[in-house]
XYZ file of C-alpha atoms in Angstrom:
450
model
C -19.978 -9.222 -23.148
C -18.790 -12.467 -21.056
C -20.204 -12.844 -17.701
C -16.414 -12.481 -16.388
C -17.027 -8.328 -17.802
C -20.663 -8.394 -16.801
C -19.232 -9.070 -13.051
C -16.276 -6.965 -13.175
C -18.658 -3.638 -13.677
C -21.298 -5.015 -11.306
C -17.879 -5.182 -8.671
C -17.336 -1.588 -9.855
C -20.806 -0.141 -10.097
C -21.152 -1.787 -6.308
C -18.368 0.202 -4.980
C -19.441 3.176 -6.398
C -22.619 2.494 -4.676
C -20.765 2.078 -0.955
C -19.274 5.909 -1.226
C -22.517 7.210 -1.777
C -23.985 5.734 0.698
C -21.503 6.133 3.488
C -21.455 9.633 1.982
C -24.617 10.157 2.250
C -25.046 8.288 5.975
C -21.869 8.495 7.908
C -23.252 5.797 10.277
C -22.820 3.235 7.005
C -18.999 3.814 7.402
C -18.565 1.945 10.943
C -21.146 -0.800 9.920
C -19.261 -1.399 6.562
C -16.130 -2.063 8.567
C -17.712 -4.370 11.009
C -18.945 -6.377 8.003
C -16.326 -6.321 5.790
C -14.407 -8.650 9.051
C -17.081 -10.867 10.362
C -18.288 -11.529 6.474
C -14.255 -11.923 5.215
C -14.063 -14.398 8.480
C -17.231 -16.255 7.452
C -16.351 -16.670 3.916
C -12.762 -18.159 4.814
C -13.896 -20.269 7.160
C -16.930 -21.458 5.258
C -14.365 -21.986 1.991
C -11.168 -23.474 4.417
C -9.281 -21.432 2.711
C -9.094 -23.686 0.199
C -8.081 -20.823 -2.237
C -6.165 -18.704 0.095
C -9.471 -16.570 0.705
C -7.721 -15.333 3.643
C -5.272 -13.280 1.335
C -8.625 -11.765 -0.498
C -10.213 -10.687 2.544
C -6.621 -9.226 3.990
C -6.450 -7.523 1.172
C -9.985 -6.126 0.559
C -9.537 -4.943 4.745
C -5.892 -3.233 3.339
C -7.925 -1.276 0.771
C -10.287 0.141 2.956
C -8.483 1.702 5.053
C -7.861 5.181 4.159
C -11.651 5.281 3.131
C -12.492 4.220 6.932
C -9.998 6.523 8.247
C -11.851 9.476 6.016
C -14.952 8.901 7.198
C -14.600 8.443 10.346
C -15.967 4.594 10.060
C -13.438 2.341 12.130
C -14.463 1.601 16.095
C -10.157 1.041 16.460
C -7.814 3.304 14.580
C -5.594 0.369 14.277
C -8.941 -1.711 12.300
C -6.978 -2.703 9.009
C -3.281 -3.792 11.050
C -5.359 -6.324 13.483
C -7.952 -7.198 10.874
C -5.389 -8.193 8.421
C -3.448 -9.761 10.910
C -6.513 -11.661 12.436
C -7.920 -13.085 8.598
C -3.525 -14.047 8.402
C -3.927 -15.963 11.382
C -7.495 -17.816 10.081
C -5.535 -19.165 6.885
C -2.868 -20.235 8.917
C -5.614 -22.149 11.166
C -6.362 -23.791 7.346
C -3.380 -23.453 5.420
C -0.527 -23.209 7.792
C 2.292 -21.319 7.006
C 6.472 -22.040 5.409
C 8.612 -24.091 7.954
C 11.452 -22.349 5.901
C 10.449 -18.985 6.241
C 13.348 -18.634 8.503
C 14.328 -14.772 7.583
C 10.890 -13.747 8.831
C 11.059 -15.621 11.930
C 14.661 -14.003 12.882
C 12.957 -10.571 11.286
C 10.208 -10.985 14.210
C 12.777 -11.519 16.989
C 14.667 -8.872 15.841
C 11.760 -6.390 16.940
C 11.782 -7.885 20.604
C 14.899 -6.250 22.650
C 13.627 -2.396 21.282
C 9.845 -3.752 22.344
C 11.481 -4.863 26.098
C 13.713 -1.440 26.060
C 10.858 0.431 25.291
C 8.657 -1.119 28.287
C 11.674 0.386 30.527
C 12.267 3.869 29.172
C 8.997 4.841 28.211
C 6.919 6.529 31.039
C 3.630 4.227 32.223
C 1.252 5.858 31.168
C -1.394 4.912 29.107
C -0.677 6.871 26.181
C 2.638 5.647 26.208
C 2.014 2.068 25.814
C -0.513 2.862 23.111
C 2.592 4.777 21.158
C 4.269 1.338 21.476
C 1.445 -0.248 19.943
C 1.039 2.036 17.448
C 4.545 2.135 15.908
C 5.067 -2.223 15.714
C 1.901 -3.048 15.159
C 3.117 -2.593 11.189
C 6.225 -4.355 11.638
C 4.611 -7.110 13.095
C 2.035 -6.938 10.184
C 4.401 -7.252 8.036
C 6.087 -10.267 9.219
C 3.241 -12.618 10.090
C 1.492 -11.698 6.471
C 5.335 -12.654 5.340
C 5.195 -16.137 7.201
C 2.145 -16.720 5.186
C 2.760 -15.901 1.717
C 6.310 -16.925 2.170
C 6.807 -19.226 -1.505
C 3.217 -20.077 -1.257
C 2.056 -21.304 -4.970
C 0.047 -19.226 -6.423
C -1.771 -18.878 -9.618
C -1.642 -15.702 -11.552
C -5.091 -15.206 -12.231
C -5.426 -15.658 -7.956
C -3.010 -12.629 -7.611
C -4.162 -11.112 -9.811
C -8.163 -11.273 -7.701
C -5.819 -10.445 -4.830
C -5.121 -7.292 -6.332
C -8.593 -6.310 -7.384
C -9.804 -7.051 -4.028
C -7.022 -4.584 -2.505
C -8.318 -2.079 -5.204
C -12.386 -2.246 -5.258
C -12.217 -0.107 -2.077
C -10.494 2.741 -3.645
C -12.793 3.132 -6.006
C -15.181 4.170 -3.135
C -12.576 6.130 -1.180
C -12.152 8.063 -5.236
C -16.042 8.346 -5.334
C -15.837 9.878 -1.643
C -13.293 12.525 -2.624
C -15.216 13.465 -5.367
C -18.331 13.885 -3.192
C -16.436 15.618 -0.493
C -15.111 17.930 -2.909
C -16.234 17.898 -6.685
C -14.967 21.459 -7.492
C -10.856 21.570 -7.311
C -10.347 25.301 -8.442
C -12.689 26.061 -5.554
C -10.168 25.043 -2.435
C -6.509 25.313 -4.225
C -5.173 28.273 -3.028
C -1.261 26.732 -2.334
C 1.133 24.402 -3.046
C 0.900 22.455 0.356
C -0.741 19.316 0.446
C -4.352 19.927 0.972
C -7.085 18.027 3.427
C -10.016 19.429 1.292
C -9.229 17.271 -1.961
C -7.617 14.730 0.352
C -11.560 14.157 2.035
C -10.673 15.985 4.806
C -8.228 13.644 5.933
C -4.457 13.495 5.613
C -3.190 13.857 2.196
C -0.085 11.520 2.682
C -2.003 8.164 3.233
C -4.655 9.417 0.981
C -2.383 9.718 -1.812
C -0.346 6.294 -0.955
C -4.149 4.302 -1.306
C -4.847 6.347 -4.760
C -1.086 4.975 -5.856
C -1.884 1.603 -5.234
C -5.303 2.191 -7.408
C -3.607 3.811 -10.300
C -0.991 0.549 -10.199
C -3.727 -2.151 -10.077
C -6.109 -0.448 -12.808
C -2.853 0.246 -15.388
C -1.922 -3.321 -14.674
C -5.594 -4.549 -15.516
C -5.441 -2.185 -18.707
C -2.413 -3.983 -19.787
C -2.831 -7.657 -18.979
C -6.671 -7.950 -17.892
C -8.655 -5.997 -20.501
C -10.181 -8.762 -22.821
C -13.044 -6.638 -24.219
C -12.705 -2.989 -25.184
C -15.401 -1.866 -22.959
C -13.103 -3.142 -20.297
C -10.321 -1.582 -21.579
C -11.902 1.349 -21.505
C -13.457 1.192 -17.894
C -9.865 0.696 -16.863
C -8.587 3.787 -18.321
C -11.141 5.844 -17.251
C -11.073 4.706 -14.079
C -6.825 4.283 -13.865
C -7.313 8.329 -14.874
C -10.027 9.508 -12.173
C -8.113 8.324 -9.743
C -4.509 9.868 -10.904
C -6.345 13.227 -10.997
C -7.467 12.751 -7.831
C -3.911 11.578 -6.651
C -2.391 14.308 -8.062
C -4.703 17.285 -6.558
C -4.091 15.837 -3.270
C -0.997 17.824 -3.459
C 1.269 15.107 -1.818
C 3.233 13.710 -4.242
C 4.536 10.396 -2.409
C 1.702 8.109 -3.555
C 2.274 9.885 -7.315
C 5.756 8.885 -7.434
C 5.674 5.457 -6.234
C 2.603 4.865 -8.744
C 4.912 5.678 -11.445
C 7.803 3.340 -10.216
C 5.721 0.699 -10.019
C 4.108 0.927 -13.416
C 7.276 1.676 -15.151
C 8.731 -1.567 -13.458
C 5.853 -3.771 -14.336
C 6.258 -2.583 -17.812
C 9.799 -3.237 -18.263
C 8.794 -6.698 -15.980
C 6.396 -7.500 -19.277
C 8.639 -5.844 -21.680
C 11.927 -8.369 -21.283
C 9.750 -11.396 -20.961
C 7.536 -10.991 -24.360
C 8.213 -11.355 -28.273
C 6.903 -10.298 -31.667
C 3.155 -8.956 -31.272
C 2.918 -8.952 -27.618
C 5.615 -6.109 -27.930
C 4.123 -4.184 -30.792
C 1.400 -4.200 -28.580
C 3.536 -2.900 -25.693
C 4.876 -0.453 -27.277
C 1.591 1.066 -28.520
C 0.227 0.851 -24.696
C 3.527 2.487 -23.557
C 2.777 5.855 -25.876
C -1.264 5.485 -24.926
C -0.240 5.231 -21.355
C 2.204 8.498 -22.083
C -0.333 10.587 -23.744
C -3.236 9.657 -21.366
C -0.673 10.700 -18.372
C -0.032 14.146 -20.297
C -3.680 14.745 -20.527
C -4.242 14.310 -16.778
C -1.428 16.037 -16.271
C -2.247 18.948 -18.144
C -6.027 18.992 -17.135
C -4.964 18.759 -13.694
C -2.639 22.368 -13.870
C -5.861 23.463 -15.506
C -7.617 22.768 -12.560
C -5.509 23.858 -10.225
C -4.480 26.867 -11.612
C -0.673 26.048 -12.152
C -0.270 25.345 -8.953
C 0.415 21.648 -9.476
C 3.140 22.470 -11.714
C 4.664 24.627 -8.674
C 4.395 21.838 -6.385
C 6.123 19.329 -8.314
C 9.050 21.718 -8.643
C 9.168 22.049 -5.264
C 8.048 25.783 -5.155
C 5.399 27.915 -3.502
C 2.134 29.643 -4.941
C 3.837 32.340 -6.283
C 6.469 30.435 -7.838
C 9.590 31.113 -5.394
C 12.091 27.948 -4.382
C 11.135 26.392 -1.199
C 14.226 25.779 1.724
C 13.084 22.208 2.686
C 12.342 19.647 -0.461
C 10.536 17.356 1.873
C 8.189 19.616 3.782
C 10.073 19.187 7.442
C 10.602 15.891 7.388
C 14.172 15.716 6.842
C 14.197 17.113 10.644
C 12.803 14.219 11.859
C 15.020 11.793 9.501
C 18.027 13.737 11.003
C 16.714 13.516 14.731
C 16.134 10.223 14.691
C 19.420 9.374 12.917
C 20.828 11.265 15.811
C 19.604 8.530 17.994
C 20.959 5.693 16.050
C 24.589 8.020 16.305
C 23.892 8.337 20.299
C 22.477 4.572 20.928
C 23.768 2.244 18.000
C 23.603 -1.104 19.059
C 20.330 -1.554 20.267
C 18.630 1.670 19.876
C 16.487 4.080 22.066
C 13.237 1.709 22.140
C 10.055 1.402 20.098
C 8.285 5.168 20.229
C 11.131 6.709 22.069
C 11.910 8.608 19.738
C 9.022 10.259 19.557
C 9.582 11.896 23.200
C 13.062 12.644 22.585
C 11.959 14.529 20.034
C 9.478 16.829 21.689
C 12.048 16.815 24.561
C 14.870 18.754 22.089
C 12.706 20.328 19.599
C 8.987 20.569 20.748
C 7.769 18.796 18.114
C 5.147 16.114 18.733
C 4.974 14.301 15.333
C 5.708 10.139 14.774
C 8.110 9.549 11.699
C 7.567 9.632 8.233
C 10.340 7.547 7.663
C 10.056 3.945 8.408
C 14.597 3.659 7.539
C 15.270 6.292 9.777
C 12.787 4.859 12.417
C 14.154 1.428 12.774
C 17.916 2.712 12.999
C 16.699 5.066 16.096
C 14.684 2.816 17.708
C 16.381 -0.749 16.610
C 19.800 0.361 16.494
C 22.187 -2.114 14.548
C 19.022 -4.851 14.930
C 17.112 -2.313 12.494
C 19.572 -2.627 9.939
C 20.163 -6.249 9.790
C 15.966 -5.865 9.629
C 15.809 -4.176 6.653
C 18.812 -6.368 4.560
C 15.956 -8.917 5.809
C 13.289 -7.555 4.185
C 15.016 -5.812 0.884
C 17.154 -9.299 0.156
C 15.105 -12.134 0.660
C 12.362 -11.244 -2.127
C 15.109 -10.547 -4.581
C 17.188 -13.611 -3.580
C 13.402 -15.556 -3.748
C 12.908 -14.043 -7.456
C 15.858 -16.259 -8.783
C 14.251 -18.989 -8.365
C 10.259 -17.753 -9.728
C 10.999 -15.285 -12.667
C 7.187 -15.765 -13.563
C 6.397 -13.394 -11.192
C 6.991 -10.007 -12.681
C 5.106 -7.771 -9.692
C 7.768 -8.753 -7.100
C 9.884 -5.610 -7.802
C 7.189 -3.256 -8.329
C 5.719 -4.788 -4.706
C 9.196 -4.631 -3.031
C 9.389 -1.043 -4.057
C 6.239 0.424 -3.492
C 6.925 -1.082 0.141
C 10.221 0.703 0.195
C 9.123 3.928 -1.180
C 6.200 4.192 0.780
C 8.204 3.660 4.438
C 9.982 6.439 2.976
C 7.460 9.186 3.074
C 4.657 7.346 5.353
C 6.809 5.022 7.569
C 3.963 2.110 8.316
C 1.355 4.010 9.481
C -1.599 2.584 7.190
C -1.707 -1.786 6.904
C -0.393 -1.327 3.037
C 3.036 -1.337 2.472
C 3.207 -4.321 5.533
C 0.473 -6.357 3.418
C 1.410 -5.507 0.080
C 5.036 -6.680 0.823
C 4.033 -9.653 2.022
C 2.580 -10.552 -1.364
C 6.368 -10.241 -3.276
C 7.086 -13.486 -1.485
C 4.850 -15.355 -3.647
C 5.871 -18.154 -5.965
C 3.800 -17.053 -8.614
C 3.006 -19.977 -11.982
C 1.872 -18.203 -15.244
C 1.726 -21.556 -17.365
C 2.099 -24.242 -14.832
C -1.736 -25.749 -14.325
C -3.092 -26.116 -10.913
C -5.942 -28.433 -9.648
C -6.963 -25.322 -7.680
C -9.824 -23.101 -8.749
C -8.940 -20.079 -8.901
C -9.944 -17.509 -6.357
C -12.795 -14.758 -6.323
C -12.933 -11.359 -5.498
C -17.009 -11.795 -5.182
């Protein structure tokens, strides 16, 4: 085996290594997230972002999150927002950033008049200017990773580390669940989504990280497996991670997996010729019978109850009322809003205590869409024409890049069942602005995920 495979399973066998041992010592988990920030700030500045080392640490901090968040290993719940944010800002210090990124500029001062309504209608408390905090600090994520990346060149062996780096970390958060819970049949009494297999923490965000995981290790399989053994590696490890996707009993970060794979395929698919798709086509029916395997060892395992879940029904097999386990209430209380304050919204986090006001509920959106027309008003749509457009209208002019639509959609299916509550979908939009080169050469070394 090359040294390139000898390094890959070292990067593995490592991260294996940091779930046991902030498994094992809960203390490790707040340490590891101090490091992981002063080390990724080090490194860039040590390296001047020469190689846009910035992205790899914003990244690697992206991937960690949910693991963090399960083990109870971040000093601020916000950690991965700011800490992506704060490595951005470093490769800007080195790098700079687009002078024509002009759709992300008018994208940030579209999020000011809800911000300045907000600091009006909300009450002064405390609490409620950390609700403003907490619902823009994605948005604003999101648009000054997109200032960045906006047509930055990029190799795609360097996106290609980017995306290893965002998915080393769940590796450890997969480890963790298994730790926290290595018997399945032993907690799955329902259909709901369920904290036990989820590492105690909430199943939603759990199962968006494990999406991105099964995405970047079918995408290795496919275009980064030079050696069997690695092939292999990335199977197995592509699998442990659907299973434990799938058990989480939230199906969100399941179906937005599968988008994205299907649209990297057909990405590859149109673009290749003679062998290369024979070869496709044989990974297409692996990749289908390795997905019915999981599949069916996971009903095992969960004594049919997966099956029920995914046809929307409860444990003993009856219809539920609500598709979307409540949340449509909050999609149609919020689109309420819009109906009631359409031009400039109700303010960032107001809808929250309107909410509880009318229906008692005390619960921040799941829905990023229905968010931004409540609280944005007309502003929040013009937003997100913004942010759905300009990658596609980008793409026209760098076809190379073939993970710019299944990017742009796992950021638009994931604001649709976990608004932006986790750094992801801001930072992994950011990267379909990219102007990715397969076969032009660069005088740049590539970047490292080490």
């Amino acid at each position: 085996m090359d040294k390139a495979g000898i390094k890959y399973i070292r990067l593995i066998l490592l991260h294996i290594g940091i779930a046991l041992a902030i498994f094992s010592v809960p203390l490790l988990g707040k340490l590891y997230s101090v490091a992981i920030l002063v080390a990724g700030i080090i490194y860039t500045v040590k390296k001047q972002n020469k190689n846009n080392e910035a992205l790899l640490v914003a990244a690697y901090i992206t991937g960690s999150e949910v693991l963090l968040r399960c083990t109870d290993g971040l000093f601020v719940y916000e950690f991965a927002k700011y800490g992506v944010v704060i490595m951005i800002l470093v490769g800007m210090f080195y790098s700079g950033f687009s002078k024509n990124a002009i759709p992300y500029w008018a994208y940030l001062l579209l999020l000011i008049p809800s911000v300045i309504i907000a600091t009006f209608v909300l009450n002064s408390s405390v609490e409620d200017r950390k609700i403003i905090s907490f619902v823009i600090s994605g948005p604003l994520c999101l648009g000054i990773c997109s200032l960045y990346t906006y047509q930055r060149k990029m190799t795609y062996q360097q996106i290609q580390n980017i995306l290893l780096a965002l998915a080393l970390p769940i590796v450890s958060l997969t480890t963790y669940l298994i730790l926290f819970n290595p018997s399945v049949k032993d907690v799955i009494t329902g259909t709901d989504s369920n904290g036990m297999t989820s590492g105690g923490f909430g199943p939603n965000q759990v199962s968006t990280a494990l999406g991105i995981g099964i995405f970047v290790f079918v995408t290795r399989a496919i275009l980064q497996s030079g050696k069997p053994v690695i092939l292999v590696l990335n199977i197995v490890i592509a699998s442990v991670i659907s299973f434990r996707g799938l058990v989480t009993f939230s199906r969100g970060g399941i179906f937005t997996a599968i988008t994205m794979i299907v649209l990297l395929i057909l990405g590859i698919y149109f673009r290749i010729h003679g062998k290369g798709k024979v070869k496709m086509n044989y990974f297409i029916i692996g990749t289908l019978l390795v997905a019915s395997a999981i599949w069916s060892y996971s009903i095992v395992q969960t004594n049919g109850m997966i099956e029920n879940r995914y046809a929307n029904k409860d444990a003993v097999g009856r219809v539920k009322e609500s598709k979307f386990t409540g949340r449509e209430e909050l999609a149609e209380s919020e689109l309420k809003a819009f109906y009631e304050n359409p031009l400039f919204g109700v303010g960032v986090g107001k809808s929250i205590e309107i909410r509880e006001a009318e229906t008692g509920v005390n619960a921040a959106s799941h829905n990023e869409i229905t968010r931004l027309l409540a609280e944005h008003g007309t502003l929040g749509i013009i937003i997100l024409l913004i942010l759905f457009i300009t990658p596609i209208f980008l793409h026209f002019d760098n076809k190379e890049n073939f993970f710019m639509f299944p990017i742009l959609f796992f950021w638009l299916l994931t604001i649709n069942h976990a608004a932006m509550r986790i750094a992801a979908p801001a930072f992994v939009y950011s990267l379909s602005l990219l102007k990715v080169y397969i076969n032009e050469p660069t005088k740049r070394k590539a970047v490292s995920p080490s």
